[in-house]
Tab-separated table of C-alpha atoms in Angstrom:
chain	number	residue	atom	x	y	z
A	1	THR	CA	12.707	-11.480	16.989
A	2	ALA	CA	9.820	-13.762	17.922
A	3	VAL	CA	10.330	-12.620	21.522
A	4	ASP	CA	9.573	-9.020	20.530
A	5	GLN	CA	6.640	-10.146	18.420
A	6	ARG	CA	5.091	-12.084	21.273
A	7	ARG	CA	5.599	-9.223	23.698
A	8	TRP	CA	4.050	-6.735	21.300
A	9	LEU	CA	1.093	-9.023	20.613
A	10	GLN	CA	0.530	-9.546	24.338
A	11	SER	CA	0.639	-5.797	24.971
A	12	ILE	CA	-2.172	-4.950	22.527
A	13	ASP	CA	-4.989	-3.147	24.287
A	14	THR	CA	-7.858	-5.537	23.614
A	15	ALA	CA	-10.333	-2.729	24.286
A	16	GLU	CA	-9.282	-1.181	20.966
A	17	ALA	CA	-10.051	-2.654	17.567
A	18	VAL	CA	-7.213	-3.573	15.224
A	19	SER	CA	-6.592	-3.756	11.492
A	20	VAL	CA	-5.495	-6.993	9.815
A	21	TYR	CA	-3.613	-7.481	6.543
A	22	LEU	CA	-3.463	-10.879	4.795
A	23	HIS	CA	-0.786	-11.408	2.128
A	24	VAL	CA	-1.179	-14.004	-0.614
A	25	PRO	CA	2.056	-14.077	-2.673
A	26	TYR	CA	0.831	-15.891	-5.790
A	27	CYS	CA	-0.364	-14.902	-9.266
A	28	ARG	CA	-1.320	-16.997	-12.288
A	29	ASP	CA	1.097	-14.915	-14.379
A	30	LEU	CA	3.911	-12.608	-13.317
A	31	CYS	CA	3.804	-9.145	-14.897
A	32	LEU	CA	7.127	-7.691	-16.005
A	33	TYR	CA	6.767	-4.470	-13.992
A	34	CYS	CA	5.868	-6.149	-10.693
A	35	GLY	CA	8.008	-5.314	-7.671
A	36	CYS	CA	5.784	-7.027	-5.116
A	37	ASN	CA	6.617	-10.131	-3.132
A	38	THR	CA	4.847	-12.580	-5.404
A	39	LYS	CA	5.559	-15.526	-7.661
A	40	LYS	CA	3.829	-17.450	-10.424
A	41	ALA	CA	1.633	-20.269	-9.105
A	42	LEU	CA	2.219	-23.496	-11.009
A	43	ARG	CA	0.541	-26.000	-8.663
A	44	ASN	CA	-2.728	-25.782	-6.763
A	45	ASP	CA	-1.377	-27.961	-3.942
A	46	VAL	CA	1.277	-25.308	-3.229
A	47	ILE	CA	-1.452	-22.671	-2.969
A	48	ALA	CA	-3.440	-24.927	-0.638
A	49	ALA	CA	-0.385	-25.488	1.568
A	50	TYR	CA	0.115	-21.733	1.820
A	51	ARG	CA	-3.535	-21.224	2.780
A	52	GLU	CA	-3.172	-23.811	5.536
A	53	ALA	CA	-0.071	-22.014	6.838
A	54	LEU	CA	-1.947	-18.712	6.811
A	55	GLU	CA	-4.729	-20.274	8.856
A	56	ARG	CA	-2.173	-21.752	11.233
A	57	GLU	CA	-0.555	-18.338	11.714
A	58	ILE	CA	-3.944	-16.847	12.592
A	59	ALA	CA	-4.303	-19.496	15.298
A	60	LEU	CA	-0.753	-18.904	16.582
A	61	VAL	CA	-1.338	-15.158	16.874
A	62	SER	CA	-4.680	-15.609	18.605
A	63	ASP	CA	-3.042	-17.963	21.125
A	64	VAL	CA	-0.580	-15.222	22.092
A	65	VAL	CA	-2.894	-12.230	22.567
A	66	ALA	CA	-4.484	-11.692	25.949
A	67	ALA	CA	-8.075	-11.886	24.683
A	68	PRO	CA	-9.877	-12.233	21.332
A	69	LEU	CA	-9.072	-9.149	19.281
A	70	ARG	CA	-11.739	-7.068	17.583
A	71	ILE	CA	-11.155	-6.490	13.860
A	72	ALA	CA	-12.312	-3.198	12.388
A	73	ARG	CA	-10.518	-3.490	9.034
A	74	LEU	CA	-9.474	-6.500	7.017
A	75	HIS	CA	-7.426	-6.188	3.825
A	76	TRP	CA	-6.328	-8.950	1.433
A	77	GLY	CA	-3.267	-8.143	-0.680
A	78	GLY	CA	-0.781	-9.896	-2.877
A	79	GLY	CA	-0.148	-11.211	-5.401
A	80	THR	CA	-3.681	-12.082	-6.337
A	81	PRO	CA	-5.593	-13.089	-3.179
A	82	SER	CA	-8.516	-14.482	-5.179
A	83	ILE	CA	-6.172	-17.242	-6.375
A	84	LEU	CA	-7.257	-19.034	-3.179
A	85	GLY	CA	-10.719	-19.382	-4.728
A	86	THR	CA	-13.933	-18.566	-2.919
A	87	ASP	CA	-13.724	-21.801	-0.933
A	88	GLY	CA	-10.159	-21.009	0.136
A	89	LEU	CA	-11.048	-17.453	1.088
A	90	ALA	CA	-14.043	-18.747	3.024
A	91	SER	CA	-11.813	-21.228	4.869
A	92	VAL	CA	-9.470	-18.463	6.029
A	93	MET	CA	-12.421	-16.270	6.988
A	94	GLN	CA	-13.872	-19.057	9.117
A	95	VAL	CA	-10.618	-19.348	11.069
A	96	LEU	CA	-10.609	-15.586	11.590
A	97	ARG	CA	-14.205	-15.697	12.821
A	98	ASP	CA	-13.375	-18.569	15.168
A	99	ARG	CA	-10.408	-16.729	16.645
A	100	PHE	CA	-11.327	-13.030	16.468
A	101	VAL	CA	-14.380	-10.794	16.742
A	102	PHE	CA	-15.464	-8.679	13.777
A	103	GLU	CA	-16.900	-5.275	14.603
A	104	ALA	CA	-20.252	-4.371	13.115
A	105	GLY	CA	-19.743	-2.542	9.833
A	106	TYR	CA	-16.061	-3.519	9.541
A	107	GLU	CA	-14.309	-2.695	6.278
A	108	HIS	CA	-13.409	-5.794	4.273
A	109	ALA	CA	-11.223	-5.010	1.268
A	110	ILE	CA	-9.474	-7.154	-1.322
A	111	GLU	CA	-7.072	-6.511	-4.205
A	112	LEU	CA	-8.188	-8.069	-7.483
A	113	ASP	CA	-6.868	-8.689	-10.972
A	114	PRO	CA	-9.748	-7.569	-13.263
A	115	ARG	CA	-8.988	-10.384	-15.717
A	116	TYR	CA	-10.055	-13.003	-13.177
A	117	VAL	CA	-13.179	-11.360	-11.720
A	118	THR	CA	-15.930	-13.751	-12.753
A	119	GLN	CA	-19.580	-13.415	-11.809
A	120	GLY	CA	-19.142	-16.306	-9.382
A	121	LEU	CA	-16.144	-14.663	-7.713
A	122	ALA	CA	-17.952	-11.330	-7.332
A	123	GLU	CA	-20.951	-13.009	-5.722
A	124	GLY	CA	-18.706	-15.170	-3.534
A	125	LEU	CA	-16.783	-12.125	-2.293
A	126	LYS	CA	-20.014	-10.362	-1.407
A	127	ALA	CA	-21.175	-13.455	0.526
A	128	LEU	CA	-17.915	-13.324	2.500
A	129	GLY	CA	-18.591	-9.737	3.522
A	130	VAL	CA	-16.228	-7.956	1.136
A	131	ASN	CA	-17.363	-4.345	0.774
A	132	ARG	CA	-14.392	-2.742	-0.999
A	133	ALA	CA	-12.327	-3.976	-3.940
A	134	SER	CA	-9.142	-2.572	-5.484
A	135	LEU	CA	-8.674	-3.333	-9.172
A	136	GLY	CA	-5.187	-3.393	-10.679
A	137	VAL	CA	-5.780	-1.406	-13.852
A	138	GLN	CA	-2.196	-0.044	-14.208
A	139	ASP	CA	-2.661	1.377	-17.764
A	140	VAL	CA	-5.280	0.946	-20.490
A	141	ASN	CA	-2.991	1.499	-23.504
A	142	PRO	CA	-2.387	-1.778	-25.438
A	143	LEU	CA	1.203	-0.830	-26.345
A	144	VAL	CA	2.069	-0.152	-22.702
A	145	GLN	CA	0.336	-3.365	-21.640
A	146	ALA	CA	2.405	-5.357	-24.124
A	147	ALA	CA	5.602	-3.721	-22.866
A	148	ILE	CA	4.845	-4.685	-19.254
A	149	GLY	CA	3.570	-8.190	-19.990
A	150	ARG	CA	0.001	-7.548	-18.877
A	151	TRP	CA	-2.492	-7.863	-21.690
A	152	GLN	CA	-5.720	-6.585	-20.177
A	153	PRO	CA	-8.425	-5.431	-22.618
A	154	MET	CA	-10.561	-2.621	-21.283
A	155	GLN	CA	-13.578	-4.882	-21.680
A	156	ASP	CA	-12.150	-7.021	-18.855
A	157	VAL	CA	-11.955	-4.035	-16.524
A	158	GLU	CA	-15.445	-2.870	-17.436
A	159	ALA	CA	-16.819	-6.381	-16.921
A	160	ALA	CA	-15.123	-6.634	-13.514
A	161	VAL	CA	-16.636	-3.316	-12.443
A	162	MET	CA	-20.076	-4.375	-13.639
A	163	ARG	CA	-19.902	-7.755	-11.889
A	164	LEU	CA	-18.670	-6.344	-8.588
A	165	ARG	CA	-21.265	-3.591	-8.503
A	166	GLY	CA	-23.948	-5.997	-9.639
A	167	ALA	CA	-23.056	-8.262	-6.701
A	168	GLY	CA	-23.402	-5.335	-4.304
A	169	ILE	CA	-19.742	-4.340	-3.833
A	170	GLN	CA	-20.067	-0.639	-4.498
A	171	ASN	CA	-16.803	0.741	-3.095
A	172	LEU	CA	-14.180	0.415	-5.822
A	173	ASN	CA	-10.560	1.561	-5.934
A	174	PHE	CA	-8.389	1.593	-9.052
A	175	ASP	CA	-4.605	1.220	-9.009
A	176	LEU	CA	-2.610	2.907	-11.792
A	177	ILE	CA	1.122	3.188	-12.461
A	178	TYR	CA	3.064	5.973	-14.162
A	179	GLY	CA	6.656	5.835	-15.396
A	180	LEU	CA	5.996	2.646	-17.380
A	181	PRO	CA	7.638	1.884	-20.731
A	182	LEU	CA	6.112	3.631	-23.754
A	183	GLN	CA	3.817	5.807	-21.640
A	184	THR	CA	3.354	9.337	-22.973
A	185	ILE	CA	1.506	12.398	-21.795
A	186	ALA	CA	-1.154	11.742	-24.437
A	187	SER	CA	-1.573	8.079	-23.505
A	188	LEU	CA	-1.787	8.862	-19.790
A	189	ARG	CA	-4.374	11.546	-20.427
A	190	LYS	CA	-6.464	8.966	-22.285
A	191	THR	CA	-6.007	6.419	-19.470
A	192	CYS	CA	-7.197	8.967	-16.917
A	193	GLU	CA	-10.233	9.823	-19.043
A	194	ILE	CA	-11.266	6.172	-19.466
A	195	VAL	CA	-10.676	5.363	-15.799
A	196	ALA	CA	-12.628	8.391	-14.568
A	197	ALA	CA	-15.593	7.376	-16.739
A	198	LEU	CA	-15.943	4.162	-14.696
A	199	LEU	CA	-16.518	6.282	-11.561
A	200	PRO	CA	-14.203	4.620	-9.026
A	201	ASP	CA	-14.355	6.028	-5.509
A	202	ARG	CA	-10.588	6.153	-5.113
A	203	ILE	CA	-7.553	6.009	-7.376
A	204	ALA	CA	-3.977	5.273	-6.362
A	205	CYS	CA	-1.343	6.157	-8.953
A	206	TYR	CA	2.126	4.904	-8.041
A	207	GLY	CA	5.447	5.544	-9.761
A	208	TYR	CA	7.058	2.512	-11.376
A	209	ALA	CA	10.315	1.553	-9.644
A	210	HIS	CA	12.724	-0.099	-12.083
A	211	MET	CA	14.920	-2.474	-10.040
A	212	PRO	CA	16.225	-5.110	-12.476
A	213	ARG	CA	19.034	-6.111	-10.124
A	214	LEU	CA	16.469	-7.142	-7.514
A	215	LYS	CA	13.569	-8.269	-9.719
A	216	ALA	CA	14.440	-10.705	-12.495
A	217	ASN	CA	11.102	-10.160	-14.276
A	218	GLN	CA	11.954	-6.470	-14.765
A	219	ARG	CA	15.063	-7.375	-16.767
A	220	ARG	CA	12.775	-8.130	-19.708
A	221	ILE	CA	11.706	-4.474	-19.840
A	222	ASP	CA	13.658	-2.420	-22.376
A	223	GLN	CA	15.098	0.372	-20.239
A	224	ARG	CA	15.349	2.607	-23.310
A	225	THR	CA	11.536	2.774	-23.430
A	226	LEU	CA	11.216	4.163	-19.884
A	227	PRO	CA	10.470	7.877	-19.425
A	228	ASP	CA	13.290	9.974	-17.996
A	229	ILE	CA	13.005	12.005	-14.808
A	230	GLU	CA	11.649	15.113	-16.551
A	231	GLU	CA	9.006	13.034	-18.309
A	232	ARG	CA	8.025	11.376	-15.018
A	233	ILE	CA	7.553	14.794	-13.429
A	234	ASP	CA	5.385	15.859	-16.363
A	235	GLN	CA	3.387	12.628	-16.061
A	236	THR	CA	2.560	13.233	-12.396
A	237	GLY	CA	1.394	16.714	-13.311
A	238	ILE	CA	-0.931	15.587	-16.091
A	239	ILE	CA	-2.387	12.773	-13.969
A	240	ALA	CA	-3.242	15.209	-11.184
A	241	ALA	CA	-4.674	17.747	-13.612
A	242	GLU	CA	-6.862	15.158	-15.343
A	243	PHE	CA	-8.342	13.658	-12.195
A	244	LEU	CA	-8.942	17.089	-10.702
A	245	ARG	CA	-10.733	18.008	-13.928
A	246	HIS	CA	-12.937	14.933	-13.512
A	247	GLY	CA	-13.988	15.914	-10.000
A	248	PHE	CA	-11.535	13.997	-7.830
A	249	LEU	CA	-9.702	15.508	-4.871
A	250	LYS	CA	-5.930	15.003	-4.649
A	251	ILE	CA	-4.945	13.061	-1.532
A	252	GLY	CA	-1.298	13.343	-0.570
A	253	ILE	CA	1.214	12.507	-3.277
A	254	ASP	CA	-0.348	9.616	-5.166
A	255	HIS	CA	-4.035	9.127	-4.249
A	256	PHE	CA	-7.273	10.660	-5.482
A	257	ALA	CA	-10.787	10.384	-4.087
A	258	ARG	CA	-14.253	11.627	-4.865
A	259	ALA	CA	-15.639	14.379	-2.666
A	260	GLY	CA	-17.618	12.799	0.135
A	261	ASP	CA	-15.492	9.644	0.208
A	262	ALA	CA	-14.127	8.828	3.664
A	263	LEU	CA	-10.559	9.332	2.434
A	264	ALA	CA	-11.408	12.790	1.092
A	265	ARG	CA	-13.118	13.737	4.349
A	266	ALA	CA	-10.076	12.582	6.311
A	267	ALA	CA	-7.745	14.689	4.162
A	268	VAL	CA	-9.878	17.813	4.574
A	269	SER	CA	-10.253	17.369	8.334
A	270	GLY	CA	-6.591	16.556	9.007
A	271	ARG	CA	-7.303	12.922	9.955
A	272	LEU	CA	-5.424	11.379	7.040
A	273	HIS	CA	-2.914	8.618	7.767
A	274	ARG	CA	-0.456	6.573	5.731
A	275	ASN	CA	0.453	2.921	6.217
A	276	PHE	CA	1.959	0.128	4.134
A	277	GLN	CA	-1.000	0.108	1.746
A	278	GLY	CA	-0.908	3.857	1.119
A	279	TYR	CA	-3.145	6.660	2.359
A	280	THR	CA	-5.985	5.729	4.670
A	281	ASP	CA	-8.445	7.135	7.184
A	282	ASP	CA	-7.543	4.249	9.507
A	283	ALA	CA	-6.233	5.770	12.753
A	284	ARG	CA	-5.833	2.468	14.595
A	285	GLU	CA	-2.515	1.982	16.316
A	286	THR	CA	-2.192	-1.738	15.598
A	287	LEU	CA	-2.017	-3.416	12.210
A	288	ILE	CA	-1.385	-7.161	12.281
A	289	GLY	CA	0.215	-8.546	9.126
A	290	LEU	CA	-0.326	-12.215	8.320
A	291	GLY	CA	1.396	-14.187	5.582
A	292	ALA	CA	4.839	-14.188	3.981
A	293	SER	CA	6.508	-10.725	3.853
A	294	SER	CA	3.551	-9.048	5.602
A	295	ILE	CA	4.329	-6.069	7.825
A	296	SER	CA	2.834	-5.460	11.250
A	297	ARG	CA	2.720	-2.178	13.127
A	298	PHE	CA	2.575	-2.042	16.909
A	299	ARG	CA	2.911	0.853	19.304
A	300	ASP	CA	6.501	-0.152	20.082
A	301	GLY	CA	7.716	-1.085	16.626
A	302	TYR	CA	7.369	-2.557	13.169
A	303	LEU	CA	7.834	-6.193	12.228
A	304	GLN	CA	8.009	-8.047	8.916
A	305	ASN	CA	7.460	-11.754	8.357
A	306	VAL	CA	10.008	-13.761	6.416
A	307	SER	CA	9.541	-13.148	2.674
A	308	ASP	CA	10.638	-16.539	1.348
A	309	VAL	CA	7.405	-18.537	1.076
A	310	PRO	CA	8.831	-22.046	1.755
A	311	SER	CA	10.654	-20.719	4.844
A	312	TYR	CA	7.446	-19.042	6.035
A	313	VAL	CA	5.401	-22.221	5.548
A	314	ARG	CA	8.004	-24.363	7.338
A	315	ALA	CA	8.194	-22.028	10.344
A	316	ILE	CA	4.433	-21.719	10.745
A	317	SER	CA	3.849	-25.437	10.184
A	318	ALA	CA	6.356	-26.152	12.963
A	319	GLY	CA	4.269	-24.047	15.347
A	320	SER	CA	6.515	-20.972	15.354
A	321	LEU	CA	5.834	-17.381	14.394
A	322	ALA	CA	7.847	-16.225	11.373
A	323	PRO	CA	9.405	-12.786	11.927
A	324	SER	CA	12.449	-11.902	9.831
A	325	ARG	CA	13.230	-8.314	10.789
A	326	GLY	CA	11.810	-5.360	12.629
A	327	CYS	CA	12.415	-1.995	14.200
A	328	ARG	CA	11.905	-1.248	17.873
A	329	LEU	CA	10.663	2.292	18.479
A	330	ASP	CA	11.721	4.358	21.453
A	331	ALA	CA	10.082	7.648	22.416
A	332	ALA	CA	12.292	9.656	20.033
A	333	GLU	CA	11.582	7.385	17.075
A	334	ARG	CA	7.845	7.577	17.705
A	335	GLN	CA	8.137	11.358	17.505
A	336	ARG	CA	10.057	11.041	14.258
A	337	ALA	CA	7.348	8.714	12.915
A	338	ARG	CA	4.622	11.238	13.760
A	339	THR	CA	6.621	13.982	12.048
A	340	ILE	CA	7.125	11.927	8.891
A	341	GLU	CA	3.462	10.930	8.709
A	342	SER	CA	2.348	14.533	9.150
A	343	LEU	CA	4.604	15.652	6.296
A	344	MET	CA	3.392	12.856	4.029
A	345	CYS	CA	-0.288	13.477	4.786
A	346	GLN	CA	-0.574	17.237	5.400
A	347	PHE	CA	2.616	18.462	3.679
A	348	GLN	CA	3.674	20.097	6.900
A	349	ALA	CA	4.659	19.218	10.446
A	350	ASP	CA	4.385	21.381	13.535
A	351	LEU	CA	7.317	19.976	15.474
A	352	ASP	CA	5.960	21.346	18.743
A	353	VAL	CA	3.055	18.938	18.209
A	354	THR	CA	4.693	15.941	16.536
A	355	ALA	CA	8.073	16.010	18.305
A	356	PRO	CA	8.065	18.432	21.242
A	357	ASP	CA	11.116	16.819	22.897
A	358	MET	CA	13.471	17.024	19.916
A	359	ALA	CA	15.593	19.902	18.594
A	360	PHE	CA	16.265	18.708	15.005
A	361	ASP	CA	19.231	21.067	14.495
A	362	GLU	CA	20.880	18.635	12.074
A	363	GLU	CA	17.628	18.169	10.156
A	364	PHE	CA	17.151	21.935	9.785
A	365	ALA	CA	20.681	22.186	8.354
A	366	LEU	CA	19.996	19.372	5.877
A	367	LEU	CA	16.820	21.092	4.710
A	368	GLN	CA	18.552	24.379	3.840
A	369	PRO	CA	19.258	23.474	0.173
A	370	LEU	CA	15.523	22.831	-0.273
A	371	VAL	CA	14.665	26.076	1.520
A	372	ARG	CA	16.970	28.002	-0.827
A	373	ASP	CA	15.336	26.342	-3.840
A	374	GLY	CA	11.872	27.361	-2.653
A	375	LEU	CA	10.761	23.781	-1.971
A	376	VAL	CA	10.565	23.969	1.827
A	377	ARG	CA	9.448	26.670	4.225
A	378	ILE	CA	10.515	26.722	7.891
A	379	GLU	CA	8.724	29.121	10.217
A	380	ASP	CA	9.663	28.727	13.873
A	381	ARG	CA	9.209	24.934	14.265
A	382	VAL	CA	6.715	24.396	11.469
A	383	VAL	CA	8.205	22.654	8.433
A	384	SER	CA	6.114	22.865	5.245
A	385	ALA	CA	6.484	21.750	1.665
A	386	THR	CA	5.719	24.607	-0.693
A	387	GLU	CA	3.391	24.004	-3.626
A	388	SER	CA	6.357	23.252	-5.875
A	389	GLY	CA	7.967	21.142	-3.147
A	390	ARG	CA	5.078	18.765	-2.625
A	391	SER	CA	6.284	16.445	-5.369
A	392	ILE	CA	9.428	15.730	-3.329
A	393	VAL	CA	7.792	15.472	0.093
A	394	ARG	CA	9.318	11.972	0.372
A	395	VAL	CA	12.759	13.609	0.421
A	396	ILE	CA	11.650	16.168	2.994
A	397	ALA	CA	10.260	13.411	5.190
A	398	THR	CA	13.360	11.266	4.759
A	399	VAL	CA	15.469	14.000	6.351
A	400	PHE	CA	13.745	13.137	9.641
A	401	ASP	CA	14.617	9.435	9.348
A	402	PRO	CA	18.340	8.904	10.105
A	403	HIS	CA	18.073	5.277	8.921
A	404	THR	CA	17.303	6.234	5.299
A	405	ARG	CA	18.428	9.840	5.004
A	406	VAL	CA	19.237	11.019	1.471
A	407	ASP	CA	21.199	13.875	-0.032
A	408	THR	CA	18.630	16.669	-0.331
A	409	ALA	CA	20.622	18.225	-3.133
A	410	ARG	CA	19.884	15.166	-5.321
A	411	PHE	CA	16.231	14.212	-5.077
A	412	SER	CA	15.217	12.964	-8.540
A	413	LYS	CA	14.922	9.344	-7.403
A	414	ALA	CA	11.928	10.267	-5.247
A	415	VAL	CA	9.729	11.284	-8.187
């Protein structure tokens, strides 16, 4: 509730820097595959009203905390955040600067649709302090693009890369998706080759989740053209093999990074973390989510804003925070969270380190089918995914979460 949110905000240690996530739930066009909280923007005044609500929420949060917070990482997601325009982005940034303190050298990242990265936008983002951009590439094959409603010529991606680097934004991430309609091993191999040639620093490659009952736009995808579970497994294998061949290091289950990148260094040194945006080297305890559907992480729990945009705007405009749901964490749940993160990041968890106060007898019993299949190894209180078990580490981790526990004998949905 808002009571929890206020208490958690007030309890932030202002001596420690925080991370901030800003969600902009609008796109000019809605892609058929999209499962994000976003909608097609038809009117600029609606976008402007949302921006004003976002700025109002920043002010409301800053009024609650004990002292101005220091921001070490700022990430814009969506949707397409650049739909606010450079003036709109600058307006939000000014409110943040008025209300918070930015640390020297803070990371400022934004997700971008390559089709809308103009020279003016690239230069405007650089002027606002953006130093990392994530480009939604998804797939470079024209047939796949047509099947997912996202026509994106490779020239657009190349132009976006050139403009961003030319403006001085050198740190580039690419987002790809496997499991899409009409994708094949051959087409994915070609996508990996073309993407690697553009020399991104990081690549995230997520599995497409087909949820037509929840996402109306996905109902226009012909389910018969989707790869089956065996094909999806083969696709993950070829993606990893191709990016390893091109000099990337594999990070966790779905990320890749060049040697020397901060994410790669974190993985090698055991300092890798995972949050709502994926794998990160961000070890900060507090992540403040702003905007409709955004998720915040505090020491004592997680909290998500209301997803419905009109409801969010009404609540914020009325001077109220807009939480919709959350999860309070007690000492046992914090130990479970550490265990899950360790499995997801390092493929193993030493329970004497992550959860010294818990026995996990039930969890050990649930893991036995995976142990018998050679997917999990348990030695004393160290639980590890074997090499062949790493592809289902989500299932292994889920065993330690009683809220979402799955049948370990049936794990195909995790791939």
